[in-house]
PDB file of C-alpha atoms in Angstrom:
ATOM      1  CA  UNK A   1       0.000   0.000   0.000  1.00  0.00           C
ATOM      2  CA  UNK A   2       1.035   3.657   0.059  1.00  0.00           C
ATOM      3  CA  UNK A   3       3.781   4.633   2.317  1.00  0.00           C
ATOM      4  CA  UNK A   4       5.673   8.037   2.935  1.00  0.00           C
ATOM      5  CA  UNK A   5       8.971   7.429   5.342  1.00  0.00           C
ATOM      6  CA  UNK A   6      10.320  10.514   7.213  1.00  0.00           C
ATOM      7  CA  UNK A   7      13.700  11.477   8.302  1.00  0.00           C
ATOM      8  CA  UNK A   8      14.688  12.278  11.036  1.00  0.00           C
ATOM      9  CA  UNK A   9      12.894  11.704  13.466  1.00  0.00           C
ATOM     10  CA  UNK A  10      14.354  14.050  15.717  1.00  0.00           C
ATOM     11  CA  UNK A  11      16.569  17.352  14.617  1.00  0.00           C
ATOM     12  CA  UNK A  12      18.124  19.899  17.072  1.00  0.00           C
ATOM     13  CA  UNK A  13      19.581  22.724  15.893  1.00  0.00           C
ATOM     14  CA  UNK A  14      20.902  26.282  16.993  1.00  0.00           C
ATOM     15  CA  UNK A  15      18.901  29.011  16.301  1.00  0.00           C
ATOM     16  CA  UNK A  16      19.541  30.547  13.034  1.00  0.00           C
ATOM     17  CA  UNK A  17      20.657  27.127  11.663  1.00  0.00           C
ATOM     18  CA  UNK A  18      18.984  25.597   8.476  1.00  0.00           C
ATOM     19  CA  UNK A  19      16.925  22.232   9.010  1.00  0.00           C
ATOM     20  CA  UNK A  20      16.055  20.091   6.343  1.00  0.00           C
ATOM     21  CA  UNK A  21      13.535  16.920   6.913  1.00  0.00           C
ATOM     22  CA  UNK A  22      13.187  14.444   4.267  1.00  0.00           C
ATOM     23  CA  UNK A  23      10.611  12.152   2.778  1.00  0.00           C
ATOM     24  CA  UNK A  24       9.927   9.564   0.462  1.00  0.00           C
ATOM     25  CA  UNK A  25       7.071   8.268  -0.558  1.00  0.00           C
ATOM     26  CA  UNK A  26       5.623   4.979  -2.451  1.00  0.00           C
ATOM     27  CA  UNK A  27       2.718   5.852  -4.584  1.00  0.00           C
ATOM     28  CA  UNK A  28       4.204   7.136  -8.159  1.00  0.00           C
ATOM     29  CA  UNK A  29       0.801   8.293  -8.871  1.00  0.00           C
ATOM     30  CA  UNK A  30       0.915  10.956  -5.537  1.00  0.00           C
ATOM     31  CA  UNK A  31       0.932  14.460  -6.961  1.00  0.00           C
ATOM     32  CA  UNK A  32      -0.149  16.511  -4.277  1.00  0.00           C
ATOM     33  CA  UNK A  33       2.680  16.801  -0.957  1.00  0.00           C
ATOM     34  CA  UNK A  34       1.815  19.168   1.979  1.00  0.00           C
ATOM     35  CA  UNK A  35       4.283  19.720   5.050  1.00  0.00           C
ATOM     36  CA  UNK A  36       2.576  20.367   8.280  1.00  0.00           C
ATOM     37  CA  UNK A  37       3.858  21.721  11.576  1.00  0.00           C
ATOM     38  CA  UNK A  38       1.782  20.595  14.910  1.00  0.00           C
ATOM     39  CA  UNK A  39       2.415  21.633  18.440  1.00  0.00           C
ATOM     40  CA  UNK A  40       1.379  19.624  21.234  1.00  0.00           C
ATOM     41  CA  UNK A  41      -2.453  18.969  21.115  1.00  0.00           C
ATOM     42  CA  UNK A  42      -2.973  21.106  18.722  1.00  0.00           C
ATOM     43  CA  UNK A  43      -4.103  20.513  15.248  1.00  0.00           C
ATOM     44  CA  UNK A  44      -1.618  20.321  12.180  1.00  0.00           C
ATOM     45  CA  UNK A  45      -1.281  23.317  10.492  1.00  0.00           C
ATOM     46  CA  UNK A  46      -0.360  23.672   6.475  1.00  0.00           C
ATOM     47  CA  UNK A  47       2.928  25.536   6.443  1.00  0.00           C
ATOM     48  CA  UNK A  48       3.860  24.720   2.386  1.00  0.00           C
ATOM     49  CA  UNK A  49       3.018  22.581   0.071  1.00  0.00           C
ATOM     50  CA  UNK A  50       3.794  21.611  -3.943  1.00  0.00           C
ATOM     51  CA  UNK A  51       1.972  20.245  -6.271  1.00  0.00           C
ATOM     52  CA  UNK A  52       3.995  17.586  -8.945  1.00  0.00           C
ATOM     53  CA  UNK A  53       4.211  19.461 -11.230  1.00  0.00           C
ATOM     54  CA  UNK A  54       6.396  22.285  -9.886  1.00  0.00           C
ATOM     55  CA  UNK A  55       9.683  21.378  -8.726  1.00  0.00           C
ATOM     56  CA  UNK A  56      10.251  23.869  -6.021  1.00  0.00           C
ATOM     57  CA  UNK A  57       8.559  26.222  -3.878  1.00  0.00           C
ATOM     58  CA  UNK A  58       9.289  28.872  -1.708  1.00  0.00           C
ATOM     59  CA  UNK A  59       7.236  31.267   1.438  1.00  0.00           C
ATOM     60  CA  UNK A  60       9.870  33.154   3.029  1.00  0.00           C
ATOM     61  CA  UNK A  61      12.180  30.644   5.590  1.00  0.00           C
ATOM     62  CA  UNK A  62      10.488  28.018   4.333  1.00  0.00           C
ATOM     63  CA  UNK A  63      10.699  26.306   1.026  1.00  0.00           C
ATOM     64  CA  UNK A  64      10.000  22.860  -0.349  1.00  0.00           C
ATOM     65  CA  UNK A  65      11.297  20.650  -2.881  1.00  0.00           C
ATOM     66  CA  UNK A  66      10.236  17.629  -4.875  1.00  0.00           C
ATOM     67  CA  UNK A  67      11.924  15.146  -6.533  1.00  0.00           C
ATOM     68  CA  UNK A  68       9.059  13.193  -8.858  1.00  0.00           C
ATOM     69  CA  UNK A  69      11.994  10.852 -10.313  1.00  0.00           C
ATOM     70  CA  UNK A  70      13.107   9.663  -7.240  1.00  0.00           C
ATOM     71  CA  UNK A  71       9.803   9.792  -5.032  1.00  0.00           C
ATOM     72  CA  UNK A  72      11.125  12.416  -2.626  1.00  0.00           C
ATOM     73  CA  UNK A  73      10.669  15.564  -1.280  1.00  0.00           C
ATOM     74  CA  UNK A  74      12.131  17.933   1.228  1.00  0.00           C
ATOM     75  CA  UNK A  75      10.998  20.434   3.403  1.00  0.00           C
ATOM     76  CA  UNK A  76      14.218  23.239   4.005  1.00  0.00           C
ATOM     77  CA  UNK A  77      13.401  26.201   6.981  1.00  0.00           C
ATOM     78  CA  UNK A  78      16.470  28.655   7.123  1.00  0.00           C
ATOM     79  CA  UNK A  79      17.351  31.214   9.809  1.00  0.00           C
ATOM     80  CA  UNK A  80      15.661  28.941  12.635  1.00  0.00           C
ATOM     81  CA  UNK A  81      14.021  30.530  15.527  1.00  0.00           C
ATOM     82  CA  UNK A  82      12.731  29.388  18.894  1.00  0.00           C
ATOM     83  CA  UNK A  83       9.093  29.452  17.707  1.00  0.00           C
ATOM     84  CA  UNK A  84       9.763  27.013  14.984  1.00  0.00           C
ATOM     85  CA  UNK A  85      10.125  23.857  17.464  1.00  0.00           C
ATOM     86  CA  UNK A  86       7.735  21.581  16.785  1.00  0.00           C
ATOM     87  CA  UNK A  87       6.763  18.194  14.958  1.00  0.00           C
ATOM     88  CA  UNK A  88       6.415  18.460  11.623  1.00  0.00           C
ATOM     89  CA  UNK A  89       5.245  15.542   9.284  1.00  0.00           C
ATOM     90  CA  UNK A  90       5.056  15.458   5.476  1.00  0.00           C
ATOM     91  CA  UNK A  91       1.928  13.968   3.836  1.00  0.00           C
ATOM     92  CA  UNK A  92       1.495  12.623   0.101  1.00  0.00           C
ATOM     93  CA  UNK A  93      -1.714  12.268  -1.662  1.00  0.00           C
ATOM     94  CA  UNK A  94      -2.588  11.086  -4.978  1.00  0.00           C
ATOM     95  CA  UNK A  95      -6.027   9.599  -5.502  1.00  0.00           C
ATOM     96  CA  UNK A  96      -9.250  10.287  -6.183  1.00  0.00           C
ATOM     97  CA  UNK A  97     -10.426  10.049  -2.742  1.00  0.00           C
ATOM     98  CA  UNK A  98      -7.612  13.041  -1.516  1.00  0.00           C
ATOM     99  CA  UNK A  99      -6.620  10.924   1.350  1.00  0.00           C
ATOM    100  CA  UNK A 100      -3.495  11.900   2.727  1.00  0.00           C
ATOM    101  CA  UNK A 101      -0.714  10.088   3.913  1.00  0.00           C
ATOM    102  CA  UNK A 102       1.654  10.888   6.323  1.00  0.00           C
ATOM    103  CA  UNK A 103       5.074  10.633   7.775  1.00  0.00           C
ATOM    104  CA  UNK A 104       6.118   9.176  10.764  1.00  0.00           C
ATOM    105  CA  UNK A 105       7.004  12.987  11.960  1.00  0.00           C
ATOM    106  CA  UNK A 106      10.196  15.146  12.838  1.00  0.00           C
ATOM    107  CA  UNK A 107      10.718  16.658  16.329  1.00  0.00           C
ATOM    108  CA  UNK A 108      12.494  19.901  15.496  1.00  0.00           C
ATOM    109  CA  UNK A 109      14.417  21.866  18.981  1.00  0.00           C
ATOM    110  CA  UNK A 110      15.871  24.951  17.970  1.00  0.00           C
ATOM    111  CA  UNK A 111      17.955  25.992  20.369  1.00  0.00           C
ATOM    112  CA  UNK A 112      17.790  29.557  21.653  1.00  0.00           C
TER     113      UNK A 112
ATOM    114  CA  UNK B   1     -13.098  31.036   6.058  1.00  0.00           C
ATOM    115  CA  UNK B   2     -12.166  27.161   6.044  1.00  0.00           C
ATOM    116  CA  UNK B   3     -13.257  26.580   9.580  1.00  0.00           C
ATOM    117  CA  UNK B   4     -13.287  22.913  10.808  1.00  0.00           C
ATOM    118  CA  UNK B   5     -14.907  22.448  14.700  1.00  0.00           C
ATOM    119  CA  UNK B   6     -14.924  19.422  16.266  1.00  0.00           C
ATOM    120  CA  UNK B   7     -16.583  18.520  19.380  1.00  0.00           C
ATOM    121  CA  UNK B   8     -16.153  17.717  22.276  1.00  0.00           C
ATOM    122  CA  UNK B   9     -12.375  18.782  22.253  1.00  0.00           C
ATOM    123  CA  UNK B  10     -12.338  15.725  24.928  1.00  0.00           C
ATOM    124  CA  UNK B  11     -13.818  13.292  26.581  1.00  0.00           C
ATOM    125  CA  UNK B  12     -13.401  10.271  29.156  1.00  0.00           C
ATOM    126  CA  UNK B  13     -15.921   7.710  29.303  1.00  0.00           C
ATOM    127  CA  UNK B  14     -16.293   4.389  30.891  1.00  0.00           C
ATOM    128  CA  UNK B  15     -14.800   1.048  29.548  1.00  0.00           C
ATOM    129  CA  UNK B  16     -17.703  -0.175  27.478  1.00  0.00           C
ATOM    130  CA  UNK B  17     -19.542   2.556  26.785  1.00  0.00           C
ATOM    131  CA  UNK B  18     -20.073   4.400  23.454  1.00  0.00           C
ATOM    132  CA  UNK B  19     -19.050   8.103  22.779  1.00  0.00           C
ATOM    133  CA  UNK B  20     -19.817  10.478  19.559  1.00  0.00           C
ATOM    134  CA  UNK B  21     -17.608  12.855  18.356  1.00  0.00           C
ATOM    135  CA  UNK B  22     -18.464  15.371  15.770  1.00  0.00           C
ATOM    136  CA  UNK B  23     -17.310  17.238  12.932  1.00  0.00           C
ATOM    137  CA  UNK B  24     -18.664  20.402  11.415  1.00  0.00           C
ATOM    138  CA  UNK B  25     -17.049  22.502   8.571  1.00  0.00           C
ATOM    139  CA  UNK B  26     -18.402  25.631   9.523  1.00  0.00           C
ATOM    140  CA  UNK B  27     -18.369  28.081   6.622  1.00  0.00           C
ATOM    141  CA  UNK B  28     -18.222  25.824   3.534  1.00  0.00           C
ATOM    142  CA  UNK B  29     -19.770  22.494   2.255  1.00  0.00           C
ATOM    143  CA  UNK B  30     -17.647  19.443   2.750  1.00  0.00           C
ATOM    144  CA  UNK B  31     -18.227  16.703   0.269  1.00  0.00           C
ATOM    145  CA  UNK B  32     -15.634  14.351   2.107  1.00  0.00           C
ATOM    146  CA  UNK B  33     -14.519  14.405   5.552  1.00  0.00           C
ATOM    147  CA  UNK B  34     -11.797  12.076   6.573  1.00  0.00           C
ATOM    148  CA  UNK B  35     -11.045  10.608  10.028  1.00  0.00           C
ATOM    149  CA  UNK B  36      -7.495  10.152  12.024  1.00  0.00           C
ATOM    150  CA  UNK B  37      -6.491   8.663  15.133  1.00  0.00           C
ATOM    151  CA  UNK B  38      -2.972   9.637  16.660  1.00  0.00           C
ATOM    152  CA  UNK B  39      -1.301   8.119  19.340  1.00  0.00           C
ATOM    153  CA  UNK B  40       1.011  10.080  21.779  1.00  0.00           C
ATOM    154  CA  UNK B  41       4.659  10.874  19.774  1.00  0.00           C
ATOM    155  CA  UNK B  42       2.783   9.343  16.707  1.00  0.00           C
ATOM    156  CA  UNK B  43       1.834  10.310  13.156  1.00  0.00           C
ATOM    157  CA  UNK B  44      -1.529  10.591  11.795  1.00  0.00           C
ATOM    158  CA  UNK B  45      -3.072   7.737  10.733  1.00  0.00           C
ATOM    159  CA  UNK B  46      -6.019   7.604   8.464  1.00  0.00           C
ATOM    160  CA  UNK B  47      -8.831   5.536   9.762  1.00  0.00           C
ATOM    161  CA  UNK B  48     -11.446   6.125   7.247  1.00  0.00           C
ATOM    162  CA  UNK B  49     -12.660   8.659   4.327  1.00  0.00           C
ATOM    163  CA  UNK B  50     -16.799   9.671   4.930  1.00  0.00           C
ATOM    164  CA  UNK B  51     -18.598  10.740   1.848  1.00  0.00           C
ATOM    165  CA  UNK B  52     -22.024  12.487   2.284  1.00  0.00           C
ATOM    166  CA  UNK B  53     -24.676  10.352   1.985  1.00  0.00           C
ATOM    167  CA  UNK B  54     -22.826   7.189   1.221  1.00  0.00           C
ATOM    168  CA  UNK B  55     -21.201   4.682   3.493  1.00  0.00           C
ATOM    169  CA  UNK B  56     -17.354   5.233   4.836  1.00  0.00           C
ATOM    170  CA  UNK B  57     -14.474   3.738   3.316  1.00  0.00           C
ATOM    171  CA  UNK B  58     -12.241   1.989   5.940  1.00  0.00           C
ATOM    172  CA  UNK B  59      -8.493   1.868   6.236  1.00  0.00           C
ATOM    173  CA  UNK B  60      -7.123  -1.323   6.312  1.00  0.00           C
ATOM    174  CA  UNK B  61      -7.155  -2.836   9.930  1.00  0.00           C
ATOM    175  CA  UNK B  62     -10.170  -0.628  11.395  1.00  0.00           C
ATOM    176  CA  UNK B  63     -13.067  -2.371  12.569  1.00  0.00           C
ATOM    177  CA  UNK B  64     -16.554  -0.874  10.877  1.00  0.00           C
ATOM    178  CA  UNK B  65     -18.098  -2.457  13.423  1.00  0.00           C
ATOM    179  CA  UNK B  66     -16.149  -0.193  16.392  1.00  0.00           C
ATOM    180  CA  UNK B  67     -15.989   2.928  14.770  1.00  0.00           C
ATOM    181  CA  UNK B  68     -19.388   3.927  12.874  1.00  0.00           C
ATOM    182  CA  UNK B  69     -18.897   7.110  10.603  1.00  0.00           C
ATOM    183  CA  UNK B  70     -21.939   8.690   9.866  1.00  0.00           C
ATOM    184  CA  UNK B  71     -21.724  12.026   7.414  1.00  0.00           C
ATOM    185  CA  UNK B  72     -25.628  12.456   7.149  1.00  0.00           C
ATOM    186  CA  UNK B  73     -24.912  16.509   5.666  1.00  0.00           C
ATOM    187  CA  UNK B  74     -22.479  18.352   3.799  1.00  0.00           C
ATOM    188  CA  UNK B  75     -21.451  19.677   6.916  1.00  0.00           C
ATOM    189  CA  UNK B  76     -21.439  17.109   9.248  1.00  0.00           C
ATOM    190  CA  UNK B  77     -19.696  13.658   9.921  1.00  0.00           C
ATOM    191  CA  UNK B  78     -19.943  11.706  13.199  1.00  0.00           C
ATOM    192  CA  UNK B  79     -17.994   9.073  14.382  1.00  0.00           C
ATOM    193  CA  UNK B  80     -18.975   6.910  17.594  1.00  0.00           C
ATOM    194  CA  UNK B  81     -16.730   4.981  19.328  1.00  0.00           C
ATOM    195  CA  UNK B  82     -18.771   1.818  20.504  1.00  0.00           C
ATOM    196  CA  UNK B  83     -18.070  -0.452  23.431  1.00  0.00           C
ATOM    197  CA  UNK B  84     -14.725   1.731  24.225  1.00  0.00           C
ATOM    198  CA  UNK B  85     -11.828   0.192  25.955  1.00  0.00           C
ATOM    199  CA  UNK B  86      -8.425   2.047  27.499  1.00  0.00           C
ATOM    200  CA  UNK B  87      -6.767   0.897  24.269  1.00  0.00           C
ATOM    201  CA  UNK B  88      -9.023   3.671  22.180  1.00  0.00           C
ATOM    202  CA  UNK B  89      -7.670   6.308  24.292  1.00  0.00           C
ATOM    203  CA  UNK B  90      -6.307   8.509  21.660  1.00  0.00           C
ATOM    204  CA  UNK B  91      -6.455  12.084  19.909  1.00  0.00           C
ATOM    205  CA  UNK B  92      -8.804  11.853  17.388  1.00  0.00           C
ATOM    206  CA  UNK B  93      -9.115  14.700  14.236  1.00  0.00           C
ATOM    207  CA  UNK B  94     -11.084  15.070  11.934  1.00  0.00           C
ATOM    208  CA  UNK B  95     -10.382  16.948   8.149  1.00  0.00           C
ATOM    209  CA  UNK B  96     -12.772  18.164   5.580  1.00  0.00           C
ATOM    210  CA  UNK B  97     -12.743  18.628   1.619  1.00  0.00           C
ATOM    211  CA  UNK B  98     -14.237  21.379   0.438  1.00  0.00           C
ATOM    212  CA  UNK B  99     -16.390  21.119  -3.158  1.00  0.00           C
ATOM    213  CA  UNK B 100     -14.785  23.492  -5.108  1.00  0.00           C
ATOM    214  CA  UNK B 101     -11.252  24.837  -5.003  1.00  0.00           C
ATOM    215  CA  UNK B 102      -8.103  22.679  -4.495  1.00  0.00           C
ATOM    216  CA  UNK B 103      -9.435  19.066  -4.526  1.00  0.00           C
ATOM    217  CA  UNK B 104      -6.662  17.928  -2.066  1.00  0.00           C
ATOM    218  CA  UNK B 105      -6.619  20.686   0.450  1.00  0.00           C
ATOM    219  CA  UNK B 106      -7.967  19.507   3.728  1.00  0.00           C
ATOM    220  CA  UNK B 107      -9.005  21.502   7.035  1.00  0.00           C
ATOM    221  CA  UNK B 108      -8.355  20.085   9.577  1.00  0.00           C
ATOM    222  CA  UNK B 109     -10.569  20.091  12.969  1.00  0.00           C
ATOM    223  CA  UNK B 110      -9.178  20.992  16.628  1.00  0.00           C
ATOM    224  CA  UNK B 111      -8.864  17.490  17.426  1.00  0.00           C
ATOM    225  CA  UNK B 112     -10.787  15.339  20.258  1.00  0.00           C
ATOM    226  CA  UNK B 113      -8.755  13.564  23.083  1.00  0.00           C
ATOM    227  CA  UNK B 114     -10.536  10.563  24.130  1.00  0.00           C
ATOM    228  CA  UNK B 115      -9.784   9.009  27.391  1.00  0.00           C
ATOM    229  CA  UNK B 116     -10.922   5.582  28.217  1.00  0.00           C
ATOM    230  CA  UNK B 117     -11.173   4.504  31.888  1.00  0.00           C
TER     231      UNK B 117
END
């Protein structure tokens, strides 16, 4: 069935730092690959996402790329800040229905 | 606009009992709504897709029987937990699908914490 691995699962970095979380996913037919930040009970919250057939995409610190050949994308957040620590998970959907699936998450500490 | 509720935001009910959650897109018609379960330091996982007016489609590995998903309007889906047990204590969120726009954007609800005792 469709599967989307994550890595890592945990990322610390100082503030001001770049982190970069990575995914690959199963389904050739996905086209559609949101990135979603979620703090502790909270809901998850659409931060970027690409569609396949754009390569790259940018919103200020945060930017996203895809890699249709190889079945992966990346999600890239420069200049870190305190506020950004949270899990993040990456999602791939392709069919008709618009399910999503999702990664296993990323625990991102940005230390102050 | 794009406003998902979901209520309660959480719960705790007796082992054996039943409990309802529900799930209301508040300023738009959703066409699909989709359920997820998430377990403490875990992902999302899908446990079914709710069409209005037709039955659910199940992920594979959820029991129909356990988890009925009822989407009786284009704004609300329901889904009762029957005959609960400690091991159903979870987080559970709901998304919705709007019927125009973006066919794969999904709003997500607040989320309902379930505790089972």
């Amino acid at each position: 069935g469709e599967n989307v691995e994550q890595h890592p699962s945990t990322l610390s970095v100082q503030e001001g730092d770049s982190a970069v979380i990575k995914c690959t996913y199963s389904d050739s037919a996905s086209n559609y690959f949101p990135w979603y930040k979620q703090e502790l009970g909270k809901r998850p919250q659409l931060i970027i996402d690409i569609r396949s057939n754009v390569g790259e995409k940018k919103d200020q610190r945060i930017a996203v790329t895809l890699n249709k050949t190889a079945k992966h994308f990346s999600l890239h957040i420069t200049e870190t800040q305190p506020e950004d620590s949270a899990v993040y998970f990456c999602a791939a959907s392709g069919s008709n229905t618009g399910k999503l699936i999702f990664g296993q998450g990323t625990t991102l500490q940005v230390k102050p | 606009g794009a406003v998902v509720s979901q209520h309660p935001s959480w719960v705790i009910c007796k082992s054996g009992t039943s409990v309802k959650i529900e799930c209301r897109s508040l300023d738009f018609q959703a066409t699909t709504m989709f359920w997820y379960r998430q377990f403490p330091k875990q992902s999302l996982m899908l446990m079914a897709t709710s069409n209005e007016g037709s039955k659910a489609t199940y992920e594979q590995g959820v029991e129909k029987d356990k988890f009925l998903i009822n989407h009786a309007s284009l704004t609300l889906s329901t889904l009762t937990v029957t005959s609960a047990h400690p091991e159903d204590s979870s987080f559970y969120i709901c998304s919705a699908r709007g019927t125009g726009g973006f066919i794969y954007e999904q709003y997500f609800g607040p989320g309902t914490r379930l505790t089972v005792t």
